[in-house]
CSV table of C-alpha atoms in Angstrom, one decimal:
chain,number,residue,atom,x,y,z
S,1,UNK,CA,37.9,-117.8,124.7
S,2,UNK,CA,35.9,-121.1,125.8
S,3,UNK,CA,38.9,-123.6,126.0
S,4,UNK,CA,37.3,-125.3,122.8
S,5,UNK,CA,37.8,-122.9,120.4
S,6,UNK,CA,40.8,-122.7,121.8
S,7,UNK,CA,41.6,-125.9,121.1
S,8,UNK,CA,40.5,-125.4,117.7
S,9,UNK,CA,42.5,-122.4,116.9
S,10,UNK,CA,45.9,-124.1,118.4
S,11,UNK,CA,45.3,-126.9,115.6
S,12,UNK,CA,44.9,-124.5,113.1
S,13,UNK,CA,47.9,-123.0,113.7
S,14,UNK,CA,49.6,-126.1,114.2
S,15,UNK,CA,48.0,-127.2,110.8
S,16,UNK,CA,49.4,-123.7,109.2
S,17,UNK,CA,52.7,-124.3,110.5
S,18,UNK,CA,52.5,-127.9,109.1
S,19,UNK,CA,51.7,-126.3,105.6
S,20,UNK,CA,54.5,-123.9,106.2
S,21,UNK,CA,57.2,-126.7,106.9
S,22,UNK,CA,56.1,-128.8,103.7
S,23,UNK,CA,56.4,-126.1,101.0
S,24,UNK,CA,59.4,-124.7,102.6
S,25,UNK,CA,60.9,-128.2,102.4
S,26,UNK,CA,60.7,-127.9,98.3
S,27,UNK,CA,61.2,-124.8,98.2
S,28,UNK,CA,64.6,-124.0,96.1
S,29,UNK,CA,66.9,-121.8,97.9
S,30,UNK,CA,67.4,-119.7,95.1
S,31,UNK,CA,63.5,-118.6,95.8
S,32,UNK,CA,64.3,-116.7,98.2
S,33,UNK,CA,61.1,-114.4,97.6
S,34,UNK,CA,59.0,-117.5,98.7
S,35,UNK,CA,61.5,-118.5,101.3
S,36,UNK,CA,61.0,-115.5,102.9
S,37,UNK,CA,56.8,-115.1,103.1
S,38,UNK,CA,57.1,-119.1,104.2
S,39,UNK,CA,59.9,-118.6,107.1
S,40,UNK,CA,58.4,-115.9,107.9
S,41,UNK,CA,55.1,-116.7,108.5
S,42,UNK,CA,55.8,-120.6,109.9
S,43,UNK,CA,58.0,-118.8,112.6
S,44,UNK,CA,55.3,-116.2,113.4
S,45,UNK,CA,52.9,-119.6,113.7
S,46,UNK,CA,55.3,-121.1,116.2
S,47,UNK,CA,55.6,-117.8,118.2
S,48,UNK,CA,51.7,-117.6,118.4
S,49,UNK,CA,51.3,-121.8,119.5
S,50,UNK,CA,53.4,-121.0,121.8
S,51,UNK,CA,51.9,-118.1,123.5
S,52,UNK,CA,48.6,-119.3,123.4
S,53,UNK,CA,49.7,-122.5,125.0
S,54,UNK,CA,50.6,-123.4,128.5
S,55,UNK,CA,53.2,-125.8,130.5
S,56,UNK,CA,50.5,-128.2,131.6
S,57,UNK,CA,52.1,-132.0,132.1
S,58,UNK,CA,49.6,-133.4,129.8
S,59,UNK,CA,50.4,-131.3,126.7
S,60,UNK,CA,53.8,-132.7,126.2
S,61,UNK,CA,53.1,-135.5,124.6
S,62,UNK,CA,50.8,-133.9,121.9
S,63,UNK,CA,53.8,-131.4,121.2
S,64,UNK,CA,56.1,-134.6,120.8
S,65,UNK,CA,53.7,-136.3,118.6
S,66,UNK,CA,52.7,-133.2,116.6
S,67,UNK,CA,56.3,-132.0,116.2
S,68,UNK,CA,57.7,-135.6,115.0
S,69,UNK,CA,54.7,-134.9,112.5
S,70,UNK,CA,56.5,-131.9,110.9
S,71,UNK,CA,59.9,-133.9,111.1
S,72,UNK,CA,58.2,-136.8,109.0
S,73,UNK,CA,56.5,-134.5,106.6
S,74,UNK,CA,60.2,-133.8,104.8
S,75,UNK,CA,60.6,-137.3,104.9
S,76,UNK,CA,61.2,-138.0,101.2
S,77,UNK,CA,61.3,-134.9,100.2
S,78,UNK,CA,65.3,-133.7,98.1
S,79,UNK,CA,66.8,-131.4,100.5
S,80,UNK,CA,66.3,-127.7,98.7
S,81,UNK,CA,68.6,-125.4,100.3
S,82,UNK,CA,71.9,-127.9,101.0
S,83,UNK,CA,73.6,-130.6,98.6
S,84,UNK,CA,76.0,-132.4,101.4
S,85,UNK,CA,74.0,-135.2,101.3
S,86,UNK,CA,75.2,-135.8,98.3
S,87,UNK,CA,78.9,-136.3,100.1
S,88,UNK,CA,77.4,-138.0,102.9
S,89,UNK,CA,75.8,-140.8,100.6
S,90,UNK,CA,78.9,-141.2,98.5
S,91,UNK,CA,81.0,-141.6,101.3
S,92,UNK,CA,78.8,-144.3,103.0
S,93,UNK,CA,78.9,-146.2,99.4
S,94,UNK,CA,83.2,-145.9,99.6
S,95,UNK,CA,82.6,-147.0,102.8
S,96,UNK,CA,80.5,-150.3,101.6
S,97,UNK,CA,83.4,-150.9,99.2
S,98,UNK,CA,85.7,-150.8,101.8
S,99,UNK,CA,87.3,-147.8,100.8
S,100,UNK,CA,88.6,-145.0,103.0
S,101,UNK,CA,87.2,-141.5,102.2
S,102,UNK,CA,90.1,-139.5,103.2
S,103,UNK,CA,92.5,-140.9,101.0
S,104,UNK,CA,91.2,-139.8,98.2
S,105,UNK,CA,88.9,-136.5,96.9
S,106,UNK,CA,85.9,-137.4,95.1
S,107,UNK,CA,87.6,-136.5,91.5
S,108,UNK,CA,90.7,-138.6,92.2
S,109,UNK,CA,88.9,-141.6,93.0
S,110,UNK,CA,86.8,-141.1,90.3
S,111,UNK,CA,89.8,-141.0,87.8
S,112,UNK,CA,91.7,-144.1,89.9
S,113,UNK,CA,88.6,-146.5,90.1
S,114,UNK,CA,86.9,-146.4,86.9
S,115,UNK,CA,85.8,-149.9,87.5
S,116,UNK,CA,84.0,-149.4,90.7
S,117,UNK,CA,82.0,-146.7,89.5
S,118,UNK,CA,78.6,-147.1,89.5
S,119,UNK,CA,75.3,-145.4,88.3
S,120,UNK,CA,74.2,-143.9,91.4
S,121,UNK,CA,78.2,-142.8,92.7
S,122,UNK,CA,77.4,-141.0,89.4
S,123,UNK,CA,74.5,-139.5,90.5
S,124,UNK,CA,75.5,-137.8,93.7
S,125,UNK,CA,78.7,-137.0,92.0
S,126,UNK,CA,76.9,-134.7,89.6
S,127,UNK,CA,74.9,-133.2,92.5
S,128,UNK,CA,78.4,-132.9,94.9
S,129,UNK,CA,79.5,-129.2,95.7
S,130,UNK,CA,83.2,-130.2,97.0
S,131,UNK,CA,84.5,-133.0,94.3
S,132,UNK,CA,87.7,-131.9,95.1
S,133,UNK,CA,88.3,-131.7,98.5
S,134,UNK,CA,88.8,-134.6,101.1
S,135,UNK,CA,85.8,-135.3,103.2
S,136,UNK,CA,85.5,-133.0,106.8
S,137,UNK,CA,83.4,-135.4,108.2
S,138,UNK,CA,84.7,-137.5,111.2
S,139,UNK,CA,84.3,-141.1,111.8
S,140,UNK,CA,81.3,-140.8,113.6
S,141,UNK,CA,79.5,-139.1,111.2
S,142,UNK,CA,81.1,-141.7,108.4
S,143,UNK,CA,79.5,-144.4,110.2
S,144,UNK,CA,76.0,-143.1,110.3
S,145,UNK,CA,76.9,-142.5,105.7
S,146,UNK,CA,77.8,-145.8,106.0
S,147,UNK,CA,73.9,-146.9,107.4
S,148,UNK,CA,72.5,-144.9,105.0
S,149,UNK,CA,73.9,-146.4,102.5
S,150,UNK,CA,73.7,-149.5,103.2
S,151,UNK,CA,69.8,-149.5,104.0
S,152,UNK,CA,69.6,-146.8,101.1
S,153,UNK,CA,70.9,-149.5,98.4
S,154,UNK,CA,71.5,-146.7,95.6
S,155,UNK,CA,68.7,-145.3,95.9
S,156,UNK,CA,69.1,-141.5,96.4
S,157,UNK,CA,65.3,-140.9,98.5
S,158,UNK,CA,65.8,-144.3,99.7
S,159,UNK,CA,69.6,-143.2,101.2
S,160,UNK,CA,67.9,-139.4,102.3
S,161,UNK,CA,65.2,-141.1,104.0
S,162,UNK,CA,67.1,-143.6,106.5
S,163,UNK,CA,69.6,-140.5,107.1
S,164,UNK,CA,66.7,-138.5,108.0
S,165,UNK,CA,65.3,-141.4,110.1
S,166,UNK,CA,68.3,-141.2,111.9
S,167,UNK,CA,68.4,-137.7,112.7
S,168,UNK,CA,64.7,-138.0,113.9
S,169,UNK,CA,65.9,-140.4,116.5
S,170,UNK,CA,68.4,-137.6,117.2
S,171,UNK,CA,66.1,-134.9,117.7
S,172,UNK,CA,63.8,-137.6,119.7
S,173,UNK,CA,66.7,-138.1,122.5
S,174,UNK,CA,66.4,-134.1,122.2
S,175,UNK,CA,63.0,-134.1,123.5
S,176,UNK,CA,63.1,-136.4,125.7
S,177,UNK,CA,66.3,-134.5,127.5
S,178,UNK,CA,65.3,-130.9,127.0
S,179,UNK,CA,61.8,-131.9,128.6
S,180,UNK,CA,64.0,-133.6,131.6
S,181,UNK,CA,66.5,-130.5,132.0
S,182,UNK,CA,64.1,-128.1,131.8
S,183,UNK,CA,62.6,-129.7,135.0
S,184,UNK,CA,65.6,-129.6,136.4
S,185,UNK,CA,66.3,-126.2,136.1
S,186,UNK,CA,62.7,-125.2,137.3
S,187,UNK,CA,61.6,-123.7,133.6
S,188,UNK,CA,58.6,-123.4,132.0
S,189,UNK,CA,58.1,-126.7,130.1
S,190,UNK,CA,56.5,-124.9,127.3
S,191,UNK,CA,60.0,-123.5,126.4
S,192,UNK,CA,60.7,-126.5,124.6
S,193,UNK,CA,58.4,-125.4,121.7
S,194,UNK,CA,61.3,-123.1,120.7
S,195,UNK,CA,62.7,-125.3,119.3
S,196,UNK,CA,60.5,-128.8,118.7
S,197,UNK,CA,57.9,-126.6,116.9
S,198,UNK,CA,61.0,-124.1,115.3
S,199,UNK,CA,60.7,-124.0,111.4
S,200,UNK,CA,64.9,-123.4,111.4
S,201,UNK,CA,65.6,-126.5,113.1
S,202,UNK,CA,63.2,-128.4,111.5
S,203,UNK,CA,64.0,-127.6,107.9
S,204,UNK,CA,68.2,-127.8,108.3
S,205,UNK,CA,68.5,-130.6,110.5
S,206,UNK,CA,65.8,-133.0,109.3
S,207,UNK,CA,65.0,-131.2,105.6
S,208,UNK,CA,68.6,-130.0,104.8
S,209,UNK,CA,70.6,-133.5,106.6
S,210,UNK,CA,72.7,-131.5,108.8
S,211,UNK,CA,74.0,-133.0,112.4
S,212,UNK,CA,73.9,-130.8,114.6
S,213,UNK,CA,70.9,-131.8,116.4
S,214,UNK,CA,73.5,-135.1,117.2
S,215,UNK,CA,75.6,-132.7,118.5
S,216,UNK,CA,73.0,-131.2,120.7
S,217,UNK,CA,71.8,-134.5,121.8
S,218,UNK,CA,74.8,-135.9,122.9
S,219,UNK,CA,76.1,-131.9,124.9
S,220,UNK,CA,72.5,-132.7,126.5
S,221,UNK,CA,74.0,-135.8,127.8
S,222,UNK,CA,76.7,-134.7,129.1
S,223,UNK,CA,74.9,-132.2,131.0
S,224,UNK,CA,72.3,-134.3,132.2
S,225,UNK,CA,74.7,-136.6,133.5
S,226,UNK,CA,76.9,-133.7,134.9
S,227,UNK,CA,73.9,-132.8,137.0
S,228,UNK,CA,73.7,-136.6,138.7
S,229,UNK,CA,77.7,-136.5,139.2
S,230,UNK,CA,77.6,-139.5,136.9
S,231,UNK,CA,81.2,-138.3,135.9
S,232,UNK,CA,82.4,-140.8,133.6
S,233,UNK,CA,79.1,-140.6,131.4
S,234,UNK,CA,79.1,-137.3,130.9
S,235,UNK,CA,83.0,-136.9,129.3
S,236,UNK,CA,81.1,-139.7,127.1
S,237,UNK,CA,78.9,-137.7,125.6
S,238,UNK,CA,80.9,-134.6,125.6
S,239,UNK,CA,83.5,-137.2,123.5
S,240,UNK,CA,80.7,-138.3,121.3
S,241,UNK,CA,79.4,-135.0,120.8
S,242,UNK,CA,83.1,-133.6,119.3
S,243,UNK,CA,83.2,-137.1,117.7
S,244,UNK,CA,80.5,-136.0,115.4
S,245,UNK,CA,81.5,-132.2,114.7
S,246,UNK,CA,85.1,-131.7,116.8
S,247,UNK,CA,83.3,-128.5,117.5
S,248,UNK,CA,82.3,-129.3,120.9
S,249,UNK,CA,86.3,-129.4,121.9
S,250,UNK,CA,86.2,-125.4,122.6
S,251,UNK,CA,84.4,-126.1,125.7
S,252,UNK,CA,87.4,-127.9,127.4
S,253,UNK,CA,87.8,-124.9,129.5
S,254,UNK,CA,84.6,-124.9,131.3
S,255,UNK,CA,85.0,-128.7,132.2
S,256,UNK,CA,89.2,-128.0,133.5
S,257,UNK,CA,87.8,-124.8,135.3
S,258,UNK,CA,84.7,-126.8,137.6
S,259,UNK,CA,87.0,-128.5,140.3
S,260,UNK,CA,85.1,-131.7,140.3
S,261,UNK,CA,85.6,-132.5,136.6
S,262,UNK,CA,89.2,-131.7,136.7
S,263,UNK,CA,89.6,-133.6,139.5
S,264,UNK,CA,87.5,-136.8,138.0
S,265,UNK,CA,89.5,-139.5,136.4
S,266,UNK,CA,86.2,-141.2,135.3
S,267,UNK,CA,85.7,-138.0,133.5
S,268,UNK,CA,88.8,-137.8,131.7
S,269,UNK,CA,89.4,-141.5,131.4
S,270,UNK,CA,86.1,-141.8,129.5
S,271,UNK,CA,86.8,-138.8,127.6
S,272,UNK,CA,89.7,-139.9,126.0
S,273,UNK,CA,88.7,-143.9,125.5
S,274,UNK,CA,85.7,-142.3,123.4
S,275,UNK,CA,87.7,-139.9,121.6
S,276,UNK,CA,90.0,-142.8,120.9
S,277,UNK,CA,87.6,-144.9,119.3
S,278,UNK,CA,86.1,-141.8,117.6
S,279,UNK,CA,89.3,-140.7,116.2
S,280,UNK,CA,91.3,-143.5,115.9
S,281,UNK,CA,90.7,-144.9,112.3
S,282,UNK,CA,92.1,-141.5,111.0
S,283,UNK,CA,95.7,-142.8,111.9
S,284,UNK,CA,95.3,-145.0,108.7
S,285,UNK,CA,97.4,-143.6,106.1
S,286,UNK,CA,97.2,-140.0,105.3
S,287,UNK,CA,93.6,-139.3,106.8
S,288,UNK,CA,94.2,-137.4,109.3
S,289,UNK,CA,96.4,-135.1,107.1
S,290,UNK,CA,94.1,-135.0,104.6
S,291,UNK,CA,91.0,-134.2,107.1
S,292,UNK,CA,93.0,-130.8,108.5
S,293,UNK,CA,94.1,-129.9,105.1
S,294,UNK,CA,90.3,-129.8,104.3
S,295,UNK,CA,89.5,-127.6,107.8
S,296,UNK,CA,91.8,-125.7,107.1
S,297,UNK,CA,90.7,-124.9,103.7
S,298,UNK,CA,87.4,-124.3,104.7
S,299,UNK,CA,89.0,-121.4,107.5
S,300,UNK,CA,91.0,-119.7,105.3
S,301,UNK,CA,89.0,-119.2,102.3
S,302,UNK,CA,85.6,-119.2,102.3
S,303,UNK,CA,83.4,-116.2,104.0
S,304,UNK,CA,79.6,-116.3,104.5
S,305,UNK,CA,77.2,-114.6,106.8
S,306,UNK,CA,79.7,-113.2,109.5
S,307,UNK,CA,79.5,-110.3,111.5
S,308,UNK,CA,82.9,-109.4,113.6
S,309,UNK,CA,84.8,-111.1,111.0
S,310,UNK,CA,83.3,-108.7,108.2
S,311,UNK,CA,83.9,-105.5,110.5
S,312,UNK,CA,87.4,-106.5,111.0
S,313,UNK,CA,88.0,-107.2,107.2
S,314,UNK,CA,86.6,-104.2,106.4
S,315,UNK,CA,89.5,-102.6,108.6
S,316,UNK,CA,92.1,-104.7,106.6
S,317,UNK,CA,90.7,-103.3,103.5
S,318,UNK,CA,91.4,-100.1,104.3
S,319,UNK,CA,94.9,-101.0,105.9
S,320,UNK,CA,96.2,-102.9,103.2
S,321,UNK,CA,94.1,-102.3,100.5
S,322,UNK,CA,93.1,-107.0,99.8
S,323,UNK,CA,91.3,-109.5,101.4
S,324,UNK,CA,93.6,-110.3,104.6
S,325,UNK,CA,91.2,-113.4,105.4
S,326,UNK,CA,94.3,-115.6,106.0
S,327,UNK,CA,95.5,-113.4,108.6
S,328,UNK,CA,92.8,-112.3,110.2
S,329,UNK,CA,90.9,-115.9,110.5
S,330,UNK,CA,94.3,-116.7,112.8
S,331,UNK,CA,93.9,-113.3,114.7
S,332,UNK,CA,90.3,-114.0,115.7
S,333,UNK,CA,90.7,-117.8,116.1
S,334,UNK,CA,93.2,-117.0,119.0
S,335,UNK,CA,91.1,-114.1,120.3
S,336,UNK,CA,87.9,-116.0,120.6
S,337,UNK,CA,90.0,-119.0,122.3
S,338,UNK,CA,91.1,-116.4,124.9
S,339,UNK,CA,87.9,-115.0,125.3
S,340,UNK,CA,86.3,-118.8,125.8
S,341,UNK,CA,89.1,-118.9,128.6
S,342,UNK,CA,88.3,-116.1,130.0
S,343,UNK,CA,84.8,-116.6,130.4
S,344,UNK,CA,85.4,-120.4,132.1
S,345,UNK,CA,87.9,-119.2,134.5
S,346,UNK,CA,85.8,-115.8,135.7
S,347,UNK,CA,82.5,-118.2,135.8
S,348,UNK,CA,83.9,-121.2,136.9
S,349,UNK,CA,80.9,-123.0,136.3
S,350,UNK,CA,79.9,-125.5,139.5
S,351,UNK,CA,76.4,-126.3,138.3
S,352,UNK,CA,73.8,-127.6,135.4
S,353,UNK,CA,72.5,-124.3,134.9
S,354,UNK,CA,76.3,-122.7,135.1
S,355,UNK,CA,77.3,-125.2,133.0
S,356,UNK,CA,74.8,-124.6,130.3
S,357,UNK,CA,75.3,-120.9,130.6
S,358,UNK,CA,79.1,-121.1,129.9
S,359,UNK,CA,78.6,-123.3,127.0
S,360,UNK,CA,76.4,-120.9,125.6
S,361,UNK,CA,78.4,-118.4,125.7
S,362,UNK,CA,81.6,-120.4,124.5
S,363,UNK,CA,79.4,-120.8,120.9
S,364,UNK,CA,78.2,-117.3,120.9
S,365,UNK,CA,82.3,-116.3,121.0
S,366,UNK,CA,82.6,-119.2,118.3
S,367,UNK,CA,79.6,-117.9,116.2
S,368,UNK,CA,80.3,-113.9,116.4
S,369,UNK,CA,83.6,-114.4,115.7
S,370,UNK,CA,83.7,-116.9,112.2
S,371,UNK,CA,83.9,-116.0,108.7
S,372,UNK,CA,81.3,-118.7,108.3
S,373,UNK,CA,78.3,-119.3,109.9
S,374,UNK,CA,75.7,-121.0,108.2
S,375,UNK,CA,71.7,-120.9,109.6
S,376,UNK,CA,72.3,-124.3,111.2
S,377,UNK,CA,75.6,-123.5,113.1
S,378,UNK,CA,73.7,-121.4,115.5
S,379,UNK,CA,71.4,-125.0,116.2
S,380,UNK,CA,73.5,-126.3,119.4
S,381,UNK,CA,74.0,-123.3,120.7
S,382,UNK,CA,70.2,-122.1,120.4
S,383,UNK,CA,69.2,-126.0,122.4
S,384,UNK,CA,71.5,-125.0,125.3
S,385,UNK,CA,70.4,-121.3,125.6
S,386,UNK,CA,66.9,-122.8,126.3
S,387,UNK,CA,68.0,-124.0,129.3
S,388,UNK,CA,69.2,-120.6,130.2
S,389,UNK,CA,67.7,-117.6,130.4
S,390,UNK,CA,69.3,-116.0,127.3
S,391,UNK,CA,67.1,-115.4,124.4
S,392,UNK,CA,69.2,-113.8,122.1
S,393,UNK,CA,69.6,-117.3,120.4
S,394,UNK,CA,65.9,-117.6,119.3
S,395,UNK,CA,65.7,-114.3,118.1
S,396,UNK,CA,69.1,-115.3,115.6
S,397,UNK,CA,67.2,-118.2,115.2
S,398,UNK,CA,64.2,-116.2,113.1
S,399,UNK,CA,66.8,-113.8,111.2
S,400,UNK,CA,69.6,-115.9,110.0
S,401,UNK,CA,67.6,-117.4,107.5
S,402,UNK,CA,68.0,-114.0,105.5
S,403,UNK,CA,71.6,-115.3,104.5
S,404,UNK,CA,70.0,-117.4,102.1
S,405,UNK,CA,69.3,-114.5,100.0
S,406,UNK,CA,72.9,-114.8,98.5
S,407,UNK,CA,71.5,-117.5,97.1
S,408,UNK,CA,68.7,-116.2,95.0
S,409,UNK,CA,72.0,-114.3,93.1
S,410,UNK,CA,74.0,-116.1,90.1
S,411,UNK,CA,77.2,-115.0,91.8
S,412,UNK,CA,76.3,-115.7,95.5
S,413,UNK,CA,76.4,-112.2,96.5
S,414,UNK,CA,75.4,-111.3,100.2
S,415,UNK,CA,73.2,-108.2,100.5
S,416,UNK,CA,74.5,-106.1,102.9
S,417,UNK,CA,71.4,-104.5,104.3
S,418,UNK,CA,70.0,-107.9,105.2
S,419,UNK,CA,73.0,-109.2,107.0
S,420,UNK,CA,72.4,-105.7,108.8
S,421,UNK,CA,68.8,-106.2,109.9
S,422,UNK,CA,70.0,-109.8,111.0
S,423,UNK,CA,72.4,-108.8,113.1
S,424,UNK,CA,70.9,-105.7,114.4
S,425,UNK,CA,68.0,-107.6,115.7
S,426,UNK,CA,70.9,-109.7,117.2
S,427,UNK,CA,72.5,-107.1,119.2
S,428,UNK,CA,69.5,-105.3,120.4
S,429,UNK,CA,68.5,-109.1,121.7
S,430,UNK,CA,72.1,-109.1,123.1
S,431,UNK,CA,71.8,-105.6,124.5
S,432,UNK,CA,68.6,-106.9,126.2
S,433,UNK,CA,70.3,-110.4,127.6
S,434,UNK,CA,73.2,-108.4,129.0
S,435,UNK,CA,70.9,-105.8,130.6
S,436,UNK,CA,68.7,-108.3,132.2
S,437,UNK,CA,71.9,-110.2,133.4
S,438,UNK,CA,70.8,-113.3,131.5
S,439,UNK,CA,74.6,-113.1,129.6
S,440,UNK,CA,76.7,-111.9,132.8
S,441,UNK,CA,80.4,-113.3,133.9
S,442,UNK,CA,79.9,-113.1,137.5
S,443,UNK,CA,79.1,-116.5,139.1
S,444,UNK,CA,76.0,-115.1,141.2
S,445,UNK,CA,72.9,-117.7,141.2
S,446,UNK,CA,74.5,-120.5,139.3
S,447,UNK,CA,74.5,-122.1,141.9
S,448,UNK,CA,70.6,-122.0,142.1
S,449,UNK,CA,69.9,-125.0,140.6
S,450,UNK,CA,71.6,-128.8,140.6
C-alpha cells in the first residue's frame, strides 16, 4: 500500500473510532445491545490503528492531538453509564457553602437545611444513587467538586464540562509521561495507543467522570521521579495519588522492600507532609468516622463483576447454605495483603521497570480478589502494565465492558456466561503472560533498564 492510501485509511479509521466514541458517549447503559456492537467495534478500530501504525518520532503528536479530539467530543455530553457526578457536583456546591460533606448524608442535610436548598442541589439530588450514605471521596477529590462547582455556577453541563476539563488535563500529564517512560524503558512508542486511542478509558474517565486517570498520572510521577532518584518527589506523587483514591496505599510494600526508598528520609518525609495535607481536614468532627463507615459499607455489601470472590462465595454457599460476603470480604482482604507482601519482598524491585512490574501486579491481586470491580478499576493498573511487558491488562480492558449487561436488567442481574467469557479471555491472557515470563516473581532483568 502506497504510504498515501495509507494515510487515508488510518484517518478513516481514526474517523470510525471518533463515530464510535460519540454514540457510545449517549448511549444509555441499559442498551446494552448497542453498547455492545459500538465497544465492540471502536476497540477493534483502535486495535487495527494501531497495527497499521508505526513508532516513528513524528507521529506522536498527531496521536496526542487526535486522541484529545475523542476526549473533547464527550465534552458536554450527560454521562450514560455512571451518575456520581451527580455526588461529585453536590458536594462541590456544600463545599461553596462552606459546609462539610462528611458530616452529613445527602438526605440528612436535606431534611436539616431546608433553607439552603436550592434548585439545582435539587436536581443532582434526584439524579444521586447514594443519598444516604456519607461521601467516599477524599479531600483531594473534594477540592477538584469544589472547582467544578464553582466555575459550573448550577449549571449541571456547565459543572460536567469543567470536571471533564479537568480530567483532560489529567490524561494530558498521562501522555506526556507514558511517552517519556516508554523511552525510558526502551518500548515501542506506539504502545501508548493502548490506551490514548482506548474506547474504555476514554468513555469512563472522560465520558463517565471517574478519577482514575488522576491516579495514574500522579503513580506515573512517582515512577518517573523514582527513575532520576529524585526521592522526595516521587513519595509526592505516590501521596497525591492515594490522596485521590487511598488505593494506591497497597503498594507500600514495594517502596519498604527497594533499600534506597526505605532508606530515604526525603521519601518518607514527603510522603507523609503530603498525606498530611491530603488527609488532614478529615480530623474535623466526625469525618473521618463517617468516611470509613461509608468504605466499609461499600466492602461488605455490595458485589459486582468479581471473579475469585464469586468462586469463593460459591464455596460458602454450599458450606453454609447464605451469602457469607462479610466473612469472606475479610478473608480475602488479608490474603491479597499477604500475597502483595509476598510479591514485594520475593521481587524486591530495584528499578523503573521492576518497579512498574510489582505495581502491576499489586492491582492484579487487588482486582482478582474484590467483590467489586467496576470497568474503570482495572484503568491504573492497565497505564502501568504498558510499561511492562504484561498484556493481560488490555485484553481485560476489551472484555470488562460486558459487566454492563447487568444493566440492561430491571433487577441488575449479572449474566453468568458473560462474566465467564470475560474472565476466560483473562486467564488464557494470564496463562500467556506467565508462560512468556512477562508476570514472573524472580528478580531476573529488572534490572535492565533505569
Amino acid at each position: 500500500m502506497i504510504p498515501t492510501q495509507k494515510i487515508l485509511w488510518k484517518v478513516g479509521i481514526w474517523i470510525g473510532l471518533l463515530l464510535g466514541i460519540a454514540l457510545l458517549g449517549i448511549t444509555p447503559r441499559e442498551d446494552f445491545t448497542r453498547t455492545f456492537i459500538l465497544f465492540t467495534a471502536s476497540f477493534a478500530l483502535m486495535c487495527l490503528y494501531y497495527q497499521w501504525t508505526s513508532g516513528k518520532k513524528k507521529s506522536i503528536m498527531w496521536w496526542f492531538v487526535a486522541g484529545l479530539i475523542l476526549r473533547f467530543s464527550l465534552l458536554f455530553t450527560i454521562p450514560q453509564w455512571s451518575d456520581d457526578y451527580a455526588r461529585f457536583l453536590w458536594d462541590g456546591e456544600l463545599l461553596l457553602m462552606w459546609q462539610n460533606p462528611y458530616i452529613e448524608t445527602p438526605n440528612e442535610w436535606i431534611n436539616s437545611n431546608s433553607e439552603l436548598v436550592t434548585p439545582f442541589l435539587e436536581e443532582v439530588f434526584e439524579v444521586m444513587n447514594s443519598p444516604d450514605y456519607y461521601s467516599v471521596y477524599p479531600p483531594s477529590n473534594q477540592v477538584i467538586f469544589g472547582v467544578g462547582a464553582f466555575w459550573g455556577s448550577q449549571s449541571l453541563i456547565l459543572g460536567i464540562g469543567i470536571l471533564r476539563t479537568l480530567l483532560i488535563f489529567g490524561e494530558i500529564g498521562v501522555f506526556i509521561l507514558l511517552v517519556n517512560l516508554l523511552r525510558s524503558v526502551q518500548a515501542d512508542r506506539k504502545v501508548i495507543l493502548l490506551y490514548w486511542f482506548n474506547p474504555l478509558v476514554i468513555l469512563e474517565l472522560i465520558g463517565n467522570l471517574h478519577f482514575e486517570g488522576l491516579v495514574l498520572v500522579m503513580l506515573l510521577g512517582a515512577l518517573w521521579a523514582f527513575a532520576r532518584q529524585r526521592y522526595a518527589m516521587s513519595g509526592g506523587f505516590w501521596s497525591m495519588a492515594i490522596g485521590i483514591k487511598i488505593l494506591p496505599l497497597m503498594l507500600a510494600p514495594s517502596l519498604i522492600f527497594n533499600e534506597k526508598l526505605r532508606k530515604s528520609i526525603p521519601f518518607w518525609l514527603a510522603s507523609g507532609a503530603v498525606l498530611f495535607l491530603a488527609f488532614g481536614t478529615l480530623l474535623i468532627g466526625d469525618s473521618w468516622q463517617n468516611l470509613m463507615k461509608s468504605l466499609q459499607l461499600y466492602q461488605g455489601k455490595f458485589e459486582f463483576n468479581a471473579s475469585v470472590y464469586y468462586l469463593f462465595r460459591e464455596v460458602g454457599y454450599w458450606i453454609k447454605g447464605y451469602n457469607t460476603i462479610a466473612v469472606l470480604t475479610k478473608i480475602l482482604g488479608l490474603l491479597s495483603v499477604g500475597l502483595m507482601i509476598f510479591i514485594s519482598w520475593k521481587k524486591k524491585p530495584e528499578s523503573l521497570l521492576g518497579m512498574a512490574e510489582v505495581w502491576t501486579m499489586i492491582y492484579l491481586v487487588y482486582l482478582l480478589f474484590q467483590p467489586v470491580i467496576h470497568p474503570w478499576y482495572i484503568i491504573p493498573a492497565f497505564g502501568l502494565s504498558l510499561l511492562t511487558k504484561i498484556r493481560s491488562l488490555f485484553f481485560w480492558s476489551g472484555t470488562v465492558f460486558l459487566s454492563y449487561q447487568a444493566y440492561s436488567n430491571p433487577n441488575f442481574k449479572e449474566n453468568p456466561y458473560l462474566l465467564l467469557i470475560e474472565y476466560l479471555i483473562l486467564g488464557i491472557a494470564l496463562t500467556v503472560d506467565i508462560k512468556k515470563r512477562n508476570l514472573h516473581l524472580s528478580k531476573n532483568n529488572q534490572q535492565e533498564y533505569v
